[in-house]
Short mmCIF file of C-alpha atoms in Angstrom, two decimals:
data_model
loop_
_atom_site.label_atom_id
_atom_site.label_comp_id
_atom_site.label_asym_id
_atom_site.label_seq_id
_atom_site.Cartn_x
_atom_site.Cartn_y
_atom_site.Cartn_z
CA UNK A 183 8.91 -4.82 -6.92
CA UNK A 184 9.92 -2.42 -4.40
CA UNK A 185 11.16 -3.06 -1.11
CA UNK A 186 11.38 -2.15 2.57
CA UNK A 187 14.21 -3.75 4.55
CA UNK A 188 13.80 -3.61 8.28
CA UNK A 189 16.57 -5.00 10.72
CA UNK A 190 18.36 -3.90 13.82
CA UNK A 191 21.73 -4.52 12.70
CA UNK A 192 23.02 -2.66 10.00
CA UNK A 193 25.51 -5.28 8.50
CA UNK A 194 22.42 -7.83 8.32
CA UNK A 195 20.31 -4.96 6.07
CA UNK A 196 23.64 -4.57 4.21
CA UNK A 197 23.52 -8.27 3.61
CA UNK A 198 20.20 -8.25 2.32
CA UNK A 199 20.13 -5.23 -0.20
CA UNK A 200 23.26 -6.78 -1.58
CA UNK A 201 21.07 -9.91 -2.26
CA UNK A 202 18.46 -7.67 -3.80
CA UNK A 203 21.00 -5.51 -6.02
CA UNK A 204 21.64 -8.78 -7.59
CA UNK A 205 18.52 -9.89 -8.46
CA UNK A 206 16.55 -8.99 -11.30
CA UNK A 207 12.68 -6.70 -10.99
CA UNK A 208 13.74 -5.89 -7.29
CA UNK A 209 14.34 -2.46 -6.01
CA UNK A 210 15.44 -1.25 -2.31
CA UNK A 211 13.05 1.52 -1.63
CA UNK A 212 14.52 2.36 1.72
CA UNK A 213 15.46 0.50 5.18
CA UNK A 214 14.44 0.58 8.65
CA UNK A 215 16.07 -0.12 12.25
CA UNK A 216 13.09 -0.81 14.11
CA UNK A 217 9.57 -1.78 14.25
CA UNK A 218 8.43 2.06 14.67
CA UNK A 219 10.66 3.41 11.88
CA UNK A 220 9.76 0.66 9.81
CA UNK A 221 5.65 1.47 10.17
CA UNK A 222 6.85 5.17 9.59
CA UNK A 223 8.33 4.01 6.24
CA UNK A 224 5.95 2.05 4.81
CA UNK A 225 3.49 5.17 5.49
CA UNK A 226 5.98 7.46 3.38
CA UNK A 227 7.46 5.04 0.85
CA UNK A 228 4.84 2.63 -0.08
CA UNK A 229 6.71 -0.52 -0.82
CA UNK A 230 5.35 -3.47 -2.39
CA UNK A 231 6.87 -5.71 -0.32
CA UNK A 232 9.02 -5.78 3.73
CA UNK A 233 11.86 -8.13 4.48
CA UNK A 234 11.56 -7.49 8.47
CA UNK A 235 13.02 -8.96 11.33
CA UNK A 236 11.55 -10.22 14.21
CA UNK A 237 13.37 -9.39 17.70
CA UNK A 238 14.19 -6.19 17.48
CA UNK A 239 14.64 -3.31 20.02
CA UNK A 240 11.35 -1.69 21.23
CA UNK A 241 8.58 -2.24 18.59
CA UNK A 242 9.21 -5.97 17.16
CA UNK A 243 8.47 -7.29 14.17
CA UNK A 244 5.26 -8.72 14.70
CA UNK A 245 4.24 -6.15 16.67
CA UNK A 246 4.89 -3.83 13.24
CA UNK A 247 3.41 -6.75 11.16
CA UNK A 248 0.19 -6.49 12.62
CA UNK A 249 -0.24 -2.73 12.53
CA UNK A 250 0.89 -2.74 9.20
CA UNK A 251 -2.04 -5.57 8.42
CA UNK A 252 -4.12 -2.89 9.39
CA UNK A 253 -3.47 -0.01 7.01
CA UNK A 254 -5.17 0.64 3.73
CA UNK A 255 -3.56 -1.63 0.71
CA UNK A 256 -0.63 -2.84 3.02
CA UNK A 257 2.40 -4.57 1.23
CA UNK A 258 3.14 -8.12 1.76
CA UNK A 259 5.55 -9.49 4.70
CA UNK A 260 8.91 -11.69 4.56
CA UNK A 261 10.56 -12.35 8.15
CA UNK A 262 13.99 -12.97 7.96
CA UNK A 263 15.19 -14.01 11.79
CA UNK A 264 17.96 -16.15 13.23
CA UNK A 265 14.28 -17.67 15.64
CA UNK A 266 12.64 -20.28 13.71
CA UNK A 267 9.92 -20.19 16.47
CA UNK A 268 8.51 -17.54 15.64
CA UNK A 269 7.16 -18.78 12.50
CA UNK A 270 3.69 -19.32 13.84
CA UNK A 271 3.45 -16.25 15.12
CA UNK A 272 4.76 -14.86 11.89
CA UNK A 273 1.98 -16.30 9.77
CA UNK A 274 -0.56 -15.11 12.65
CA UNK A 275 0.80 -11.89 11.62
CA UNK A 276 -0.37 -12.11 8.17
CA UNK A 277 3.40 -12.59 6.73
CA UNK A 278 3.40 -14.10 3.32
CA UNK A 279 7.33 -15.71 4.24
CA UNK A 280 9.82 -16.33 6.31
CA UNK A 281 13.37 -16.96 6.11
CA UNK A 282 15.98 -17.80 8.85
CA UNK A 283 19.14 -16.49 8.94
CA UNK A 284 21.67 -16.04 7.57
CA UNK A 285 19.68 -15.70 4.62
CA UNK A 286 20.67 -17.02 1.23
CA UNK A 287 19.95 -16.09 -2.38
CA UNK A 288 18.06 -19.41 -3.55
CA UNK A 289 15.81 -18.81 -0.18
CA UNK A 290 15.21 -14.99 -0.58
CA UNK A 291 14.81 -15.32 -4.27
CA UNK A 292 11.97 -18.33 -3.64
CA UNK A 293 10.25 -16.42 -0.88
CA UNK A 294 9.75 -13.19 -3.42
CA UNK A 295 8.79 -15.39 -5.86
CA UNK A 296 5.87 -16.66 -3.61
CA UNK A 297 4.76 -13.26 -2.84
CA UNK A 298 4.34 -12.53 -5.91
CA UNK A 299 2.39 -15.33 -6.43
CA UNK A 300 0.14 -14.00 -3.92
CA UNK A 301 -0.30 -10.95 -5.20
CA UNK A 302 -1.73 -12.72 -8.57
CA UNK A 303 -4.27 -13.75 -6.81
CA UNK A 304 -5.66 -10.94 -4.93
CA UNK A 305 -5.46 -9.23 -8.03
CA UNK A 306 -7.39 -12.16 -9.87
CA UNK A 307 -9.97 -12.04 -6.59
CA UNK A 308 -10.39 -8.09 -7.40
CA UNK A 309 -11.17 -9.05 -10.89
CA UNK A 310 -13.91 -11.26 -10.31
CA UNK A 311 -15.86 -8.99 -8.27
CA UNK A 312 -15.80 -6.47 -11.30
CA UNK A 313 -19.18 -8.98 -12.99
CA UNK A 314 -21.33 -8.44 -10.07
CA UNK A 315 -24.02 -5.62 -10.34
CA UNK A 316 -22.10 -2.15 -9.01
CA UNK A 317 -24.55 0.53 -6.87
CA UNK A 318 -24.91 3.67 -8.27
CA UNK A 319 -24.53 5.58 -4.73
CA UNK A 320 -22.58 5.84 -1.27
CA UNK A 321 -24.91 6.01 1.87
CA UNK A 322 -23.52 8.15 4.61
CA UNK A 323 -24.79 9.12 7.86
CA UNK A 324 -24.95 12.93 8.23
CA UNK A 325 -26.93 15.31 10.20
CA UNK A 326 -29.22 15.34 7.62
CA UNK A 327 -29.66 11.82 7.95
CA UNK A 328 -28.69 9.03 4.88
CA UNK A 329 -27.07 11.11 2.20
CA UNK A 330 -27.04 9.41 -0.86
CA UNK A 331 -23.85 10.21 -2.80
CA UNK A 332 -23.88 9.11 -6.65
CA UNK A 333 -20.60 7.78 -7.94
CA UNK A 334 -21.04 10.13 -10.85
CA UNK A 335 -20.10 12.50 -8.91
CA UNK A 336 -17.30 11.78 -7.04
CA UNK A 337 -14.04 13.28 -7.71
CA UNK A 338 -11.80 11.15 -5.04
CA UNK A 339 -11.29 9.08 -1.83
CA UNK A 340 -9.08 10.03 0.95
CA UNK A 341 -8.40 7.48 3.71
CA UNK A 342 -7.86 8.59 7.33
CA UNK A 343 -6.94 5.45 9.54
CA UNK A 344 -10.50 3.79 10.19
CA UNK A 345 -12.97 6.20 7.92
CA UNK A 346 -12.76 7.32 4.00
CA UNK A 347 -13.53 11.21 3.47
CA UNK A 348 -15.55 11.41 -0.26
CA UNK A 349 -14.33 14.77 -2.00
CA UNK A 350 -17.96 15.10 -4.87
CA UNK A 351 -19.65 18.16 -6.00
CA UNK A 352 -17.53 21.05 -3.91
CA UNK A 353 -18.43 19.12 -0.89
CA UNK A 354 -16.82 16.72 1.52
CA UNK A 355 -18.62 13.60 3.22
CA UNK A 356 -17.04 10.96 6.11
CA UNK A 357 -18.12 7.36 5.62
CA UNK A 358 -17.36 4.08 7.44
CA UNK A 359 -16.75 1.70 4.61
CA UNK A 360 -12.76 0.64 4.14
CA UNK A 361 -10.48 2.31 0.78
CA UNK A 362 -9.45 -1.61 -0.17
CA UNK A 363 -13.44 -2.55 -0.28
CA UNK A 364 -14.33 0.63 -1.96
CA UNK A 365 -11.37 -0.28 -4.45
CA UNK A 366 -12.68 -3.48 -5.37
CA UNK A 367 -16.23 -2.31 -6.06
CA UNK A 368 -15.42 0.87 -7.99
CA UNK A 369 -12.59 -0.75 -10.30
CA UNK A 370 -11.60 -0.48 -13.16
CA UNK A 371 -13.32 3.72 -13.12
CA UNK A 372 -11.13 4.68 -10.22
CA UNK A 373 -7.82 4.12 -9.67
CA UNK A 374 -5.57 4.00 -6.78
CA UNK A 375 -2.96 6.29 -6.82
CA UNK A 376 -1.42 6.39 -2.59
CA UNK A 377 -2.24 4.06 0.22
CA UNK A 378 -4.69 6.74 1.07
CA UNK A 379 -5.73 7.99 -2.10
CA UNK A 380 -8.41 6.55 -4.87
CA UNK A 381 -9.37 8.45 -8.28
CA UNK A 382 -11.82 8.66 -10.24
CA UNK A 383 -10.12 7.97 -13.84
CA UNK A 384 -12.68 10.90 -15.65
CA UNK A 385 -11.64 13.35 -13.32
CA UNK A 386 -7.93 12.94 -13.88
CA UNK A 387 -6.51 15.96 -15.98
CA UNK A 388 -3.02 15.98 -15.72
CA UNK A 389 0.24 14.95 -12.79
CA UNK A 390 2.45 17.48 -11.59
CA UNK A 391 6.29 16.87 -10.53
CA UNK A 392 6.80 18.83 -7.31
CA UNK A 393 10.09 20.17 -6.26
CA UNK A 394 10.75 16.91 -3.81
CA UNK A 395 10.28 14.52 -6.42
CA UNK A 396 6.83 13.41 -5.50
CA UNK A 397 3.99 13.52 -8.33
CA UNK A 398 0.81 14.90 -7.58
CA UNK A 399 -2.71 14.57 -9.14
CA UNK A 400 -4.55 17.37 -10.47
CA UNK A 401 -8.20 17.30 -10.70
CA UNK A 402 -11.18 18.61 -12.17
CA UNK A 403 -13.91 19.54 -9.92
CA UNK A 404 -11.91 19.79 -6.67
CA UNK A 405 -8.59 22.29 -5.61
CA UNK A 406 -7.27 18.81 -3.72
CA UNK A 407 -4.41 17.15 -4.94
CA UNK A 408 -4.10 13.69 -4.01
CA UNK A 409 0.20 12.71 -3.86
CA UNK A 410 1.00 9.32 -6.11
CA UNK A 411 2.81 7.00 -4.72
CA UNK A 412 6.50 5.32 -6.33
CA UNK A 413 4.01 1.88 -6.74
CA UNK A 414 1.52 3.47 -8.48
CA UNK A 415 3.11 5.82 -10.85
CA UNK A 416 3.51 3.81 -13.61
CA UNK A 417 -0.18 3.37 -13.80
CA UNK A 418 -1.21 7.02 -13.15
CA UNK A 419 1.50 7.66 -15.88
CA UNK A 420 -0.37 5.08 -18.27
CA UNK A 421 -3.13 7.08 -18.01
CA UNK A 422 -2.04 10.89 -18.65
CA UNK A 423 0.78 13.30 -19.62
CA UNK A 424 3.04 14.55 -17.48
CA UNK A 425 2.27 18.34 -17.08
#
């Protein structure tokens, strides 16, 4: 499980990814001071999972919470804070925990565990929509009018905060339907690979190391390749050889 921690004082993060080092299936993907920074690294590091303060200089934590709520796939939410008030507001936030400081291993170790636990089910809720009957096309509005895209034919996904740009056939198409819903519907043929990004598994032909360490995707039918993310490598990687 990898992991964000954001705090304003650097011997509390410390404190923290010490906790973590010592646990077992938990990884410290980066850290953050701030609510801004911390939105900033989610974006670039895609955690599973942020252990985030909540009074912090400029951009609080539940001011970052809720922004993060908003983003395509967004990883769960721990507080840790020495202001046990704020734990209303922290669930209203769409946290999954909260611990008070000074935080201790039984507590941090139980609220992870819990997360988890949530993330079993919104996998087991994904699962269950895979019976119903699936369309065979996207609707967009163009010029044109309704353009009816078959699935068949769609080579990727890219989100772009509130629309989803459809990469088929040498052409591109905007629609206004959500990555996550499109996820659930199209599962277990595409696969997500980034925040932003979702495949479709036949069009898949290989993943490319780049120079910075980051894995990209390379395609048939399209010159666009979508970045993988550290939480979904291990699945692209299931899938293909590494070129």
């Amino acid at each position: 499980m990898h992991i964000l921690v954001v705090d304003d004082e650097k011997l509390a993060r410390q404190r923290i990814i010490k906790l973590l080092t010592e646990m077992d299936g938990y990884s410290v993907v980066g850290e953050a001071e701030n609510g801004e920074k911390a939105i900033q690294a989610v974006e670039s590091l895609d955690p599973d999972l942020v252990l985030m303060d909540v009074k912090m200089p400029g951009k609080d934590g539940l001011e970052a919470a809720r922004e993060i709520a908003e983003m395509n796939e967004p990883p769960a939410i721990i507080f840790c804070t020495a202001y046990d008030e704020y734990a209303i507001d922290a669930f209203g936030a769409q946290a999954v925990g909260y611990i008070v400081k000074p935080v201790h291993e039984d507590q941090l170790k139980e609220a992870l565990e819990k997360a988890q636990k949530v993330n079993k089910l919104q996998r087991a809720s994904v699962n269950e929509l895979d019976s119903e009957p699936k369309r065979q096309h996207i609707s967009a509005k163009t010029r044109k009018g309704i353009e009816l895209i078959p699935i068949d034919s769609i080579s990727c996904l890219i989100a772009d905060q509130k629309y989803v740009t459809v990469i088929h056939e040498n052409s591109e198409t905007l629609i206004d339907e959500t990555l996550k819903d499109l996820e659930a519907e199209l599962a277990p043929d595409f696969i997500r690979v980034h925040r932003n990004a979702l495949i479709a598994k036949r069009e898949i032909v290989g993943l490319r190391r780049e120079e910075s360490s980051h894995y990209e995707v390379l395609l048939k039918n399209t010159e666009i390749k979508p970045m993988v993310s550290r939480r979904h490598l291990a699945n692209v990687k299931a899938l293909i050889t590494v070129l």
